[in-house]
Amino acid sequence: PIESGDPVVVVSYSHDPVIELILKSLSARGFKIRGVCSGSGLSLAMLVLGEADVSCIHIYDPGLGEYNKPYLERFGLLDRVEYIGGFQRQVVLAYRGDINIDNAEDAFKGILEGRYRVALRNRGSGTRAYFDYLLKRYSEKLGIQVKDIKGLEIEYPTHEEVCRSIESGETDIGLTIRYTAEKHGLKWIHIAWEPYECYVLKNRVWKSPIEEIRKILSKNSITGITAVMPGYRVPDQ
């Protein structure tokens, strides 16, 4: 039961349509939920400071080739949090139909040579960290220095804004998620499937909405949501 005196649960998260759908649904049902779309890095920082109860993140460590847990460890959170569910998202390079790109290498060559203006997510977001990793990898592979990139002066805090900027012609290409790219009628090239995971502080699990969030993120429930959204899947546990 929802009690009027229940404390607010703060969910800090990296931008994601599924998470926003879940938060909106819980709020509509009367749960006291406050979502803060802050990017993966700041979401973890909010956990460290106790300013969030739950953080939903996707941040890649190129040195270890792993997502999320290396950063939980670095932030001193590994023993302080509990995993409450998640899913996988398809990461893509999105671009307009009037641009001819054959593959990811072709796309990054154009970005490095300054032929395409790139739409970048904000620093501290998992998508920006992964883009920077890919840019460095292709720069080394192609032997092109990272110096002529167009678009560095603007950062976009959500996937929606990245895709809108490409659709409008303000930019040409950007790393985003398939669901949002298709929503805006963009072409895309598959890059990776990434784990998007939610963690709660162990000393906050008593808050009443936490169990409801856990239920929605359980495999049976989240599969029903992601099944109707292109670019999402729930891996076998």
Coordinates of C-alpha atoms in Angstrom, one line a residue:
P1 CA 0.0 0.0 0.0
I2 CA 1.0 3.6 -0.7
E3 CA 1.2 5.7 2.4
S4 CA 1.0 9.5 2.4
G5 CA 4.0 9.7 4.6
D6 CA 6.2 7.5 2.5
P7 CA 9.6 9.1 1.7
V8 CA 10.5 10.1 -1.9
V9 CA 12.7 7.7 -3.8
V10 CA 15.3 9.5 -6.0
V11 CA 16.3 7.6 -9.1
S12 CA 19.3 9.1 -10.9
Y13 CA 19.8 7.6 -14.4
S14 CA 21.4 7.8 -17.7
H15 CA 18.9 8.8 -20.3
D16 CA 16.7 5.9 -21.4
P17 CA 13.1 5.7 -22.8
V18 CA 12.3 2.5 -20.9
I19 CA 13.4 3.9 -17.5
E20 CA 11.4 7.1 -18.2
L21 CA 8.4 5.0 -19.0
I22 CA 8.7 3.1 -15.8
L23 CA 9.2 6.3 -13.7
K24 CA 6.2 7.9 -15.3
S25 CA 4.0 4.8 -14.7
L26 CA 5.0 4.6 -11.0
S27 CA 4.3 8.3 -10.5
A28 CA 0.9 7.9 -12.1
R29 CA 0.1 5.1 -9.6
G30 CA 0.9 7.4 -6.7
F31 CA 4.4 6.4 -5.8
K32 CA 6.7 9.2 -4.7
I33 CA 9.4 9.0 -7.3
R34 CA 11.8 11.7 -8.5
G35 CA 13.8 11.0 -11.6
V36 CA 17.1 12.8 -12.2
C37 CA 18.5 12.3 -15.7
S38 CA 22.1 13.0 -15.0
G39 CA 24.2 10.5 -17.0
S40 CA 26.0 7.4 -15.7
G41 CA 28.9 9.2 -14.0
L42 CA 26.9 11.8 -12.1
S43 CA 24.3 9.1 -11.2
L44 CA 27.1 7.2 -9.4
A45 CA 28.3 10.3 -7.8
M46 CA 24.8 11.0 -6.5
L47 CA 24.8 7.5 -4.9
V48 CA 28.2 8.2 -3.2
L49 CA 26.8 11.4 -1.7
G50 CA 23.5 9.7 -0.7
E51 CA 21.6 12.1 -3.0
A52 CA 20.0 9.2 -4.9
D53 CA 18.5 5.9 -3.7
V54 CA 18.8 4.1 -7.1
S55 CA 21.1 4.7 -10.0
C56 CA 20.6 3.2 -13.5
I57 CA 23.9 3.2 -15.5
H58 CA 25.7 1.9 -18.6
I59 CA 29.4 2.9 -18.6
Y60 CA 32.2 0.9 -20.3
D61 CA 35.7 0.4 -19.0
P62 CA 37.9 -0.1 -22.1
G63 CA 40.8 -1.3 -20.0
L64 CA 38.9 -4.2 -18.5
G65 CA 36.4 -4.6 -21.3
E66 CA 33.5 -4.5 -18.8
Y67 CA 30.5 -2.4 -18.0
N68 CA 29.4 -0.8 -14.7
K69 CA 31.1 -2.9 -12.0
P70 CA 34.6 -1.5 -12.5
Y71 CA 33.1 2.0 -11.8
L72 CA 31.1 0.8 -8.8
E73 CA 34.3 -0.4 -7.4
R74 CA 36.2 2.8 -8.1
F75 CA 33.4 4.9 -6.5
G76 CA 33.6 2.6 -3.4
L77 CA 30.0 1.4 -4.1
L78 CA 30.5 -2.3 -4.9
D79 CA 29.7 -3.4 -1.3
R80 CA 27.1 -0.7 -0.7
V81 CA 24.7 -1.4 -3.5
E82 CA 22.4 -4.2 -4.6
Y83 CA 21.5 -5.0 -8.3
I84 CA 17.7 -4.7 -8.8
G85 CA 17.4 -5.4 -12.6
G86 CA 18.1 -4.1 -16.0
F87 CA 18.1 -4.9 -19.7
Q88 CA 20.3 -4.5 -22.8
R89 CA 20.1 -1.7 -25.4
Q90 CA 21.4 -1.6 -29.0
V91 CA 24.0 1.1 -29.4
V92 CA 24.1 2.5 -33.0
L93 CA 25.6 5.2 -35.1
A94 CA 22.6 7.2 -36.4
Y95 CA 22.6 9.4 -39.5
R96 CA 20.2 10.8 -42.1
G97 CA 19.2 9.0 -45.3
D98 CA 20.9 11.6 -47.5
I99 CA 24.3 10.5 -46.2
N100 CA 26.0 7.4 -47.6
I101 CA 27.8 5.4 -45.1
D102 CA 28.8 1.7 -45.6
N103 CA 30.0 0.7 -42.1
A104 CA 31.4 1.9 -38.8
E105 CA 34.9 2.4 -40.0
D106 CA 33.7 4.5 -42.9
A107 CA 31.6 6.6 -40.5
F108 CA 34.5 7.2 -38.1
K109 CA 36.8 8.0 -41.0
G110 CA 34.4 10.7 -42.0
I111 CA 34.1 12.0 -38.4
L112 CA 37.9 12.1 -38.0
E113 CA 38.4 13.9 -41.3
G114 CA 35.8 16.5 -40.4
R115 CA 33.4 15.5 -43.2
Y116 CA 30.5 14.8 -40.7
R117 CA 29.4 17.0 -37.9
V118 CA 28.9 14.8 -34.9
A119 CA 26.2 15.0 -32.2
L120 CA 27.9 14.3 -28.9
R121 CA 26.3 13.3 -25.6
N122 CA 27.4 15.2 -22.5
R123 CA 30.6 14.4 -20.7
G124 CA 30.0 12.0 -17.9
S125 CA 27.4 10.0 -19.8
G126 CA 28.1 6.4 -20.6
T127 CA 27.4 7.0 -24.3
R128 CA 30.0 9.9 -24.5
A129 CA 32.6 7.7 -22.7
Y130 CA 31.9 4.9 -25.2
F131 CA 32.1 7.3 -28.2
D132 CA 35.4 8.6 -27.0
Y133 CA 36.7 5.1 -26.7
L134 CA 35.6 4.2 -30.2
L135 CA 37.0 7.5 -31.6
K136 CA 40.4 6.7 -30.1
R137 CA 40.3 3.1 -31.4
Y138 CA 39.5 4.1 -35.0
S139 CA 41.9 7.0 -34.8
E140 CA 44.7 4.5 -34.1
K141 CA 43.4 2.0 -36.6
L142 CA 43.1 4.5 -39.5
G143 CA 46.2 6.6 -38.6
I144 CA 44.1 9.8 -38.4
Q145 CA 44.7 12.2 -35.5
V146 CA 41.8 13.4 -33.5
K147 CA 42.0 17.1 -34.5
D148 CA 39.4 18.0 -37.2
I149 CA 36.3 16.8 -35.5
K150 CA 33.2 19.1 -36.0
G151 CA 30.6 19.3 -33.3
L152 CA 32.8 19.4 -30.1
E153 CA 31.3 22.8 -29.1
I154 CA 27.8 21.4 -28.4
E155 CA 26.8 18.6 -26.0
Y156 CA 23.3 17.0 -25.9
P157 CA 22.0 15.6 -22.6
T158 CA 19.6 13.0 -24.1
H159 CA 19.4 10.6 -27.0
E160 CA 16.2 12.5 -28.1
E161 CA 18.2 15.7 -28.6
V162 CA 21.0 13.9 -30.4
C163 CA 18.6 12.4 -32.9
R164 CA 16.6 15.6 -33.3
S165 CA 19.8 17.5 -34.2
I166 CA 20.6 14.9 -36.8
E167 CA 17.1 14.8 -38.2
S168 CA 17.1 18.6 -38.5
G169 CA 20.4 18.8 -40.3
E170 CA 22.1 20.6 -37.4
T171 CA 24.5 17.6 -37.2
D172 CA 25.1 14.6 -39.4
I173 CA 25.8 11.6 -37.2
G174 CA 25.9 10.5 -33.6
L175 CA 26.2 7.6 -31.2
T176 CA 22.8 6.8 -29.7
I177 CA 20.4 4.0 -29.2
R178 CA 18.4 2.2 -32.0
Y179 CA 15.0 2.9 -30.5
T180 CA 15.4 6.7 -30.6
A181 CA 17.1 6.6 -34.0
E182 CA 14.2 4.8 -35.5
K183 CA 11.7 7.0 -33.8
H184 CA 13.2 10.0 -35.7
G185 CA 13.4 8.1 -39.0
L186 CA 17.2 7.9 -39.1
K187 CA 19.4 5.2 -40.7
W188 CA 21.8 3.4 -38.3
I189 CA 24.7 1.1 -38.1
H190 CA 24.9 -1.4 -35.3
I191 CA 27.8 -0.9 -32.8
A192 CA 27.1 -3.0 -29.7
W193 CA 24.6 -4.4 -27.3
E194 CA 25.2 -2.8 -23.8
P195 CA 23.9 -3.7 -20.4
Y196 CA 21.8 -1.0 -18.7
E197 CA 21.7 -1.8 -15.0
C198 CA 20.0 -0.4 -11.9
Y199 CA 21.4 -0.5 -8.4
V200 CA 20.0 0.5 -5.1
L201 CA 21.9 1.6 -1.9
K202 CA 21.5 -1.3 0.5
N203 CA 20.6 1.1 3.3
R204 CA 17.7 2.4 1.3
V205 CA 15.9 -0.8 0.3
W206 CA 13.3 -0.3 3.0
K207 CA 11.7 2.5 1.0
S208 CA 8.4 1.3 -0.2
P209 CA 8.7 2.1 -4.0
I210 CA 12.0 0.2 -4.2
E211 CA 10.3 -3.2 -4.3
E212 CA 7.9 -2.0 -7.0
I213 CA 10.8 -0.9 -9.1
R214 CA 12.5 -4.3 -8.6
K215 CA 9.3 -6.1 -9.7
I216 CA 9.0 -4.0 -12.9
L217 CA 12.7 -4.7 -13.7
S218 CA 12.3 -8.4 -13.1
K219 CA 12.8 -10.6 -16.2
N220 CA 9.2 -11.5 -16.8
S221 CA 7.9 -7.9 -16.4
I222 CA 10.7 -6.0 -18.2
T223 CA 10.6 -8.5 -21.1
G224 CA 7.0 -7.5 -21.8
I225 CA 8.0 -3.8 -22.0
T226 CA 11.1 -4.2 -24.1
A227 CA 9.5 -6.7 -26.5
V228 CA 7.5 -3.8 -28.1
M229 CA 10.5 -1.4 -28.3
P230 CA 13.0 -2.0 -31.1
G231 CA 16.6 -2.1 -29.9
Y232 CA 16.0 -3.6 -26.5
R233 CA 16.3 -7.2 -25.2
V234 CA 16.5 -9.0 -21.9
P235 CA 19.3 -11.6 -21.8
D236 CA 19.0 -15.0 -20.2
Q237 CA 19.9 -14.7 -16.6

